[in-house]
Short mmCIF file of C-alpha atoms in Angstrom, two decimals:
data_model
loop_
_atom_site.label_atom_id
_atom_site.label_comp_id
_atom_site.label_asym_id
_atom_site.label_seq_id
_atom_site.Cartn_x
_atom_site.Cartn_y
_atom_site.Cartn_z
CA MET A 10 82.12 87.53 85.64
CA THR A 11 84.51 89.38 87.94
CA ASP A 12 87.26 91.31 86.16
CA ARG A 13 90.35 89.92 87.91
CA ALA A 14 92.97 92.51 87.04
CA LEU A 15 95.01 95.42 88.41
CA SER A 16 95.39 98.85 86.83
CA VAL A 17 98.66 100.69 87.37
CA VAL A 18 98.01 104.20 88.70
CA ARG A 19 101.67 105.06 89.38
CA ALA A 20 104.37 102.88 87.90
CA GLY A 21 107.28 104.20 89.98
CA ALA A 22 110.93 104.45 89.00
CA LEU A 23 111.25 100.80 87.93
CA THR A 24 108.54 98.26 88.69
CA THR A 25 108.71 94.87 87.00
CA VAL A 26 106.90 91.55 87.08
CA GLN A 27 109.09 88.83 88.59
CA ASP A 28 108.79 85.18 89.59
CA GLN A 29 111.43 82.49 90.15
CA GLY A 30 112.97 83.20 86.75
CA ARG A 31 113.86 81.06 83.75
CA PRO A 32 117.02 79.07 84.63
CA GLY A 33 118.30 76.50 82.17
CA HIS A 34 118.43 78.65 79.05
CA ALA A 35 121.98 80.03 79.24
CA HIS A 36 122.91 77.99 76.15
CA LEU A 37 120.43 80.20 74.27
CA GLY A 38 121.96 83.37 75.70
CA VAL A 39 118.99 83.90 78.04
CA PRO A 40 119.70 84.96 81.66
CA ARG A 41 117.81 83.36 84.53
CA SER A 42 116.21 86.67 85.66
CA GLY A 43 113.62 86.44 88.48
CA ALA A 44 113.18 88.35 91.75
CA LEU A 45 116.48 89.72 93.06
CA ASP A 46 115.34 89.23 96.66
CA ALA A 47 113.84 85.77 96.18
CA PRO A 48 113.04 85.15 99.89
CA ALA A 49 111.02 88.39 100.04
CA ALA A 50 109.09 87.45 96.89
CA ALA A 51 108.35 83.96 98.25
CA LEU A 52 107.17 85.43 101.56
CA VAL A 53 104.63 87.85 100.07
CA ASN A 54 103.28 84.97 97.99
CA ARG A 55 102.88 82.83 101.10
CA LEU A 56 101.15 85.66 102.94
CA VAL A 57 98.44 85.95 100.25
CA GLY A 58 98.04 82.19 99.74
CA ASN A 59 99.90 81.88 96.42
CA PRO A 60 102.39 79.14 95.52
CA PRO A 61 106.06 80.26 95.81
CA GLY A 62 106.48 80.61 92.05
CA ALA A 63 103.56 82.98 91.46
CA ALA A 64 104.49 86.25 89.75
CA VAL A 65 104.75 89.36 91.94
CA LEU A 66 105.76 92.99 91.44
CA GLU A 67 109.29 94.15 92.25
CA THR A 68 109.47 97.91 92.86
CA THR A 69 112.62 100.04 93.01
CA VAL A 70 113.16 102.92 95.47
CA ASN A 71 109.83 104.76 95.23
CA GLY A 72 107.21 102.00 94.99
CA CYS A 73 104.06 102.09 92.88
CA ALA A 74 100.28 102.54 93.11
CA LEU A 75 97.69 100.03 91.91
CA ARG A 76 93.88 99.90 91.56
CA PRO A 77 92.37 96.39 91.59
CA ARG A 78 89.22 95.86 89.54
CA CYS A 79 88.08 93.25 92.06
CA ALA A 80 88.61 92.77 95.79
CA VAL A 81 92.05 91.22 96.39
CA THR A 82 94.37 90.28 99.23
CA VAL A 83 97.83 91.84 98.95
CA ALA A 84 101.05 91.75 100.94
CA VAL A 85 104.04 94.07 100.64
CA GLY A 86 107.50 92.93 101.78
CA GLY A 87 111.19 93.32 101.00
CA ALA A 88 112.32 96.89 101.58
CA PRO A 89 110.25 98.46 104.41
CA CYS A 90 107.92 101.20 103.12
CA PRO A 91 104.65 102.94 103.97
CA VAL A 92 101.55 101.24 102.53
CA THR A 93 98.12 102.85 102.23
CA VAL A 94 94.70 101.93 100.83
CA ASN A 95 92.74 104.98 99.66
CA GLY A 96 95.13 107.11 101.72
CA ARG A 97 94.70 105.18 104.98
CA PRO A 98 97.75 103.38 106.43
CA VAL A 99 97.69 99.58 106.38
CA ALA A 100 100.19 96.94 107.48
CA TRP A 101 103.48 96.25 105.73
CA GLY A 102 104.58 92.59 105.85
CA ALA A 103 101.07 91.23 106.41
CA PRO A 104 98.05 90.28 104.27
CA VAL A 105 95.70 93.22 103.60
CA ARG A 106 92.29 93.15 101.91
CA VAL A 107 91.91 95.82 99.20
CA PRO A 108 88.37 96.52 97.89
CA ALA A 109 87.62 96.77 94.19
CA GLY A 110 88.40 100.26 92.90
CA ALA A 111 90.50 101.28 95.92
CA VAL A 112 94.05 102.57 95.38
CA LEU A 113 96.87 100.59 96.98
CA ASP A 114 99.88 102.87 97.33
CA VAL A 115 103.28 101.30 98.00
CA GLY A 116 105.43 104.20 99.12
CA PRO A 117 109.16 104.95 98.94
CA ALA A 118 111.54 102.51 100.61
CA VAL A 119 112.44 103.64 104.12
CA SER A 120 115.52 101.41 103.99
CA GLY A 121 116.71 99.05 101.28
CA LEU A 122 115.83 99.38 97.61
CA ARG A 123 113.27 96.84 96.40
CA SER A 124 109.80 96.12 97.74
CA TYR A 125 107.66 93.19 96.60
CA VAL A 126 103.90 93.20 96.09
CA GLY A 127 102.13 89.85 96.18
CA VAL A 128 98.50 89.70 95.04
CA SER A 129 96.10 86.82 95.64
CA GLY A 130 95.94 84.74 92.47
CA GLY A 131 99.29 86.00 91.20
CA LEU A 132 99.99 88.08 88.10
CA THR A 133 99.15 86.04 85.01
CA VAL A 134 100.89 87.96 82.23
CA GLU A 135 101.93 85.77 79.30
CA PRO A 136 104.91 83.54 80.22
CA VAL A 137 108.01 83.42 78.03
CA LEU A 138 110.21 80.31 78.22
CA GLY A 139 108.26 79.19 81.26
CA SER A 140 108.56 82.43 83.26
CA ARG A 141 106.65 85.69 83.63
CA SER A 142 109.77 87.60 84.73
CA THR A 143 110.87 90.84 83.12
CA ASP A 144 114.45 90.49 81.87
CA LEU A 145 116.04 93.92 81.46
CA LEU A 146 119.08 92.60 79.60
CA SER A 147 117.45 90.48 76.87
CA GLY A 148 114.07 92.24 76.84
CA LEU A 149 112.13 89.01 77.40
CA GLY A 150 108.94 89.03 79.45
CA PRO A 151 106.60 91.98 80.07
CA ALA A 152 107.96 95.49 79.76
CA PRO A 153 108.57 97.47 82.96
CA LEU A 154 105.30 98.92 84.20
CA THR A 155 103.98 102.23 82.91
CA ASP A 156 101.01 104.25 84.12
CA GLY A 157 97.80 102.70 82.80
CA THR A 158 99.18 99.17 82.38
CA VAL A 159 96.59 96.48 83.16
CA LEU A 160 97.85 93.26 84.79
CA PRO A 161 95.64 90.14 84.74
CA LEU A 162 95.27 88.05 87.91
CA GLY A 163 94.78 84.33 88.41
CA PRO A 164 92.01 82.72 90.49
CA GLU A 165 92.16 83.71 94.15
CA ALA A 166 93.38 81.14 96.67
CA SER A 167 90.83 79.92 99.21
CA ALA A 168 92.88 81.15 102.19
CA HIS A 169 95.84 83.34 103.04
CA ALA A 170 98.31 83.24 105.93
CA ARG A 171 96.85 84.18 109.32
CA VAL A 172 99.60 86.38 110.71
CA ASP A 173 99.83 89.89 112.11
CA VAL A 174 103.29 90.67 110.75
CA ALA A 175 105.84 88.26 109.23
CA PRO A 176 109.49 88.70 110.30
CA GLN A 177 111.80 89.75 107.47
CA ALA A 178 115.53 90.41 107.26
CA ALA A 179 116.50 94.06 107.51
CA PRO A 180 118.39 95.64 104.59
CA PRO A 181 122.13 95.34 105.23
CA ALA A 182 124.10 98.06 106.98
CA GLU A 183 127.17 96.21 105.65
CA LEU A 184 127.04 93.71 102.78
CA VAL A 185 129.18 90.65 103.53
CA LEU A 186 129.57 88.37 100.50
CA ARG A 187 131.16 84.94 100.86
CA VAL A 188 133.16 84.25 97.72
CA THR A 189 134.89 81.19 96.32
CA LEU A 190 138.01 82.32 94.46
CA GLY A 191 138.36 81.38 90.81
CA PRO A 192 138.23 80.42 88.09
CA ARG A 193 140.47 83.34 86.97
CA GLU A 194 142.09 84.61 90.17
CA ASP A 195 145.47 83.79 88.55
CA TRP A 196 144.85 86.74 86.20
CA PHE A 197 145.43 89.03 89.19
CA THR A 198 148.52 89.67 91.27
CA PRO A 199 148.68 87.94 94.67
CA GLU A 200 148.50 91.40 96.23
CA ALA A 201 145.28 92.14 94.32
CA VAL A 202 143.67 88.90 95.50
CA GLY A 203 144.62 89.86 99.05
CA VAL A 204 143.11 93.32 98.60
CA PHE A 205 139.91 91.82 97.18
CA THR A 206 139.35 89.61 100.22
CA THR A 207 140.48 92.00 102.96
CA ARG A 208 139.71 95.60 101.94
CA ALA A 209 136.33 97.34 102.03
CA TYR A 210 134.36 98.35 98.93
CA ARG A 211 131.07 100.20 98.68
CA VAL A 212 127.98 99.79 96.49
CA SER A 213 128.06 102.01 93.41
CA PRO A 214 125.01 104.03 92.29
CA ALA A 215 125.50 102.42 88.86
CA SER A 216 124.29 99.05 90.21
CA ASN A 217 121.16 97.50 88.69
CA ARG A 218 119.43 94.14 88.17
CA ILE A 219 122.30 93.04 85.91
CA GLY A 220 125.08 93.56 88.42
CA LEU A 221 126.07 95.03 91.76
CA ARG A 222 128.86 97.45 90.88
CA THR A 223 131.39 98.37 93.53
CA GLU A 224 133.77 101.24 94.20
CA GLY A 225 137.04 100.82 96.08
CA PRO A 226 140.62 99.61 95.66
CA VAL A 227 141.62 98.81 92.07
CA LEU A 228 142.50 95.15 91.46
CA GLU A 229 145.77 94.93 89.51
CA ARG A 230 146.11 92.39 86.73
CA ALA A 231 148.96 89.89 86.55
CA LEU A 232 148.19 89.04 82.92
CA PRO A 233 147.62 91.49 80.06
CA GLY A 234 145.05 91.18 77.29
CA GLU A 235 141.54 89.77 77.39
CA LEU A 236 140.01 86.33 77.65
CA ALA A 237 137.91 84.72 74.98
CA SER A 238 134.26 84.97 76.03
CA GLU A 239 133.26 82.23 78.46
CA GLY A 240 130.17 81.25 80.38
CA MET A 241 129.04 83.38 83.33
CA VAL A 242 127.04 82.24 86.35
CA LEU A 243 124.88 83.97 88.94
CA GLY A 244 127.14 85.55 91.56
CA ALA A 245 130.24 85.68 89.33
CA VAL A 246 132.53 88.59 90.30
CA GLN A 247 133.84 89.97 87.03
CA VAL A 248 136.58 92.60 86.99
CA PRO A 249 136.48 94.98 84.00
CA PRO A 250 139.49 97.09 82.95
CA ASP A 251 138.81 99.75 85.61
CA GLY A 252 139.66 97.13 88.27
CA GLN A 253 136.36 97.54 90.17
CA PRO A 254 134.56 94.22 90.93
CA VAL A 255 131.04 93.66 89.56
CA VAL A 256 128.82 90.97 91.11
CA PHE A 257 126.49 89.45 88.52
CA LEU A 258 122.82 89.38 89.57
CA ALA A 259 119.67 87.87 88.05
CA ASP A 260 119.72 89.64 84.65
CA HIS A 261 123.45 89.05 84.07
CA PRO A 262 124.85 88.21 80.61
CA THR A 263 125.43 84.52 80.02
CA THR A 264 128.95 85.06 78.60
CA GLY A 265 131.73 87.56 79.19
CA GLY A 266 135.39 88.22 78.42
CA TYR A 267 136.58 89.93 81.59
CA PRO A 268 138.23 87.66 84.17
CA VAL A 269 136.14 86.32 87.06
CA ILE A 270 138.10 86.55 90.31
CA GLY A 271 135.51 84.61 92.32
CA VAL A 272 131.88 83.55 92.70
CA VAL A 273 129.58 84.73 95.50
CA ARG A 274 127.48 82.18 97.37
CA ALA A 275 123.89 82.27 96.09
CA ALA A 276 122.55 82.54 99.66
CA ASP A 277 124.26 85.94 100.04
CA LEU A 278 122.78 87.52 96.92
CA PRO A 279 119.29 88.48 98.22
CA ALA A 280 120.92 90.99 100.57
CA ALA A 281 122.63 92.55 97.55
CA ALA A 282 119.18 93.37 96.17
CA GLN A 283 118.57 95.64 99.17
CA ALA A 284 122.02 97.28 99.49
CA VAL A 285 121.67 101.01 98.80
CA PRO A 286 124.46 102.99 97.10
CA GLY A 287 127.28 103.66 99.54
CA THR A 288 126.69 100.49 101.58
CA PRO A 289 130.06 98.98 102.64
CA VAL A 290 130.86 95.67 100.92
CA ARG A 291 133.29 93.01 102.12
CA PHE A 292 134.27 89.92 100.13
CA VAL A 293 135.15 87.01 102.42
CA ALA A 294 137.03 84.10 100.85
CA VAL A 295 135.64 80.63 101.62
CA ARG A 296 136.80 77.20 100.54
CA ARG A 297 135.26 75.31 97.66
CA ARG A 298 132.59 72.94 98.87
#
């Protein structure tokens, strides 16, 4: 019987298993998690013939290297990066056949932050609460990859996408986030709300899968003290005491006590996954739908 598995040769700075996440468990204190750049994860799955919810690898900054124990079809998308098989360049953004025992090397991101590796059959690590995603906040799901980790694969699909290269959105030169104000914009002065929606911020190096941290003008409070903890949603823009907005991403806490000045549209969040430190950020106020 064929050994359908991958061995990790080089884990990279932070490589995790991700799928569409585990929404619906916030009442248990469990974040939704899942791929930060969901469209990129769905695309690499489509390229190798997997269903959209199959588990993939999400790499950060410097990629990873893998050795399949059987012949597999792979696709790398998200942040553009060099891809090689046994040292020979192969296509990024397209299905590639990797022989058993060969080394697939996903190199450092040329632009953006996070690349996605889809493998025919998907990664079949043990699911937790219906998802195979690594959750860095709660610790649910498989641990981030380390050298020597072995990842099981599901049965290979009968066919993969017949394309040369699939078009993908470029990482943002400027991150524009549409935001619906509230529910706690009244905790800030009118001037601060104006600053939030008109002035430029930039992505902080302290950003991670939990939140996109920003640096820029301080948002002044109108009310002192702190809120009782309340529920948090994906895209919530929380403002801690330093006055610098934080946009909650997939591994965000389910409750928090700092006021939320607004909520970013979900459709704008995949670009946040690829915004490198220093990228300009603008919050654009939109009406409630």
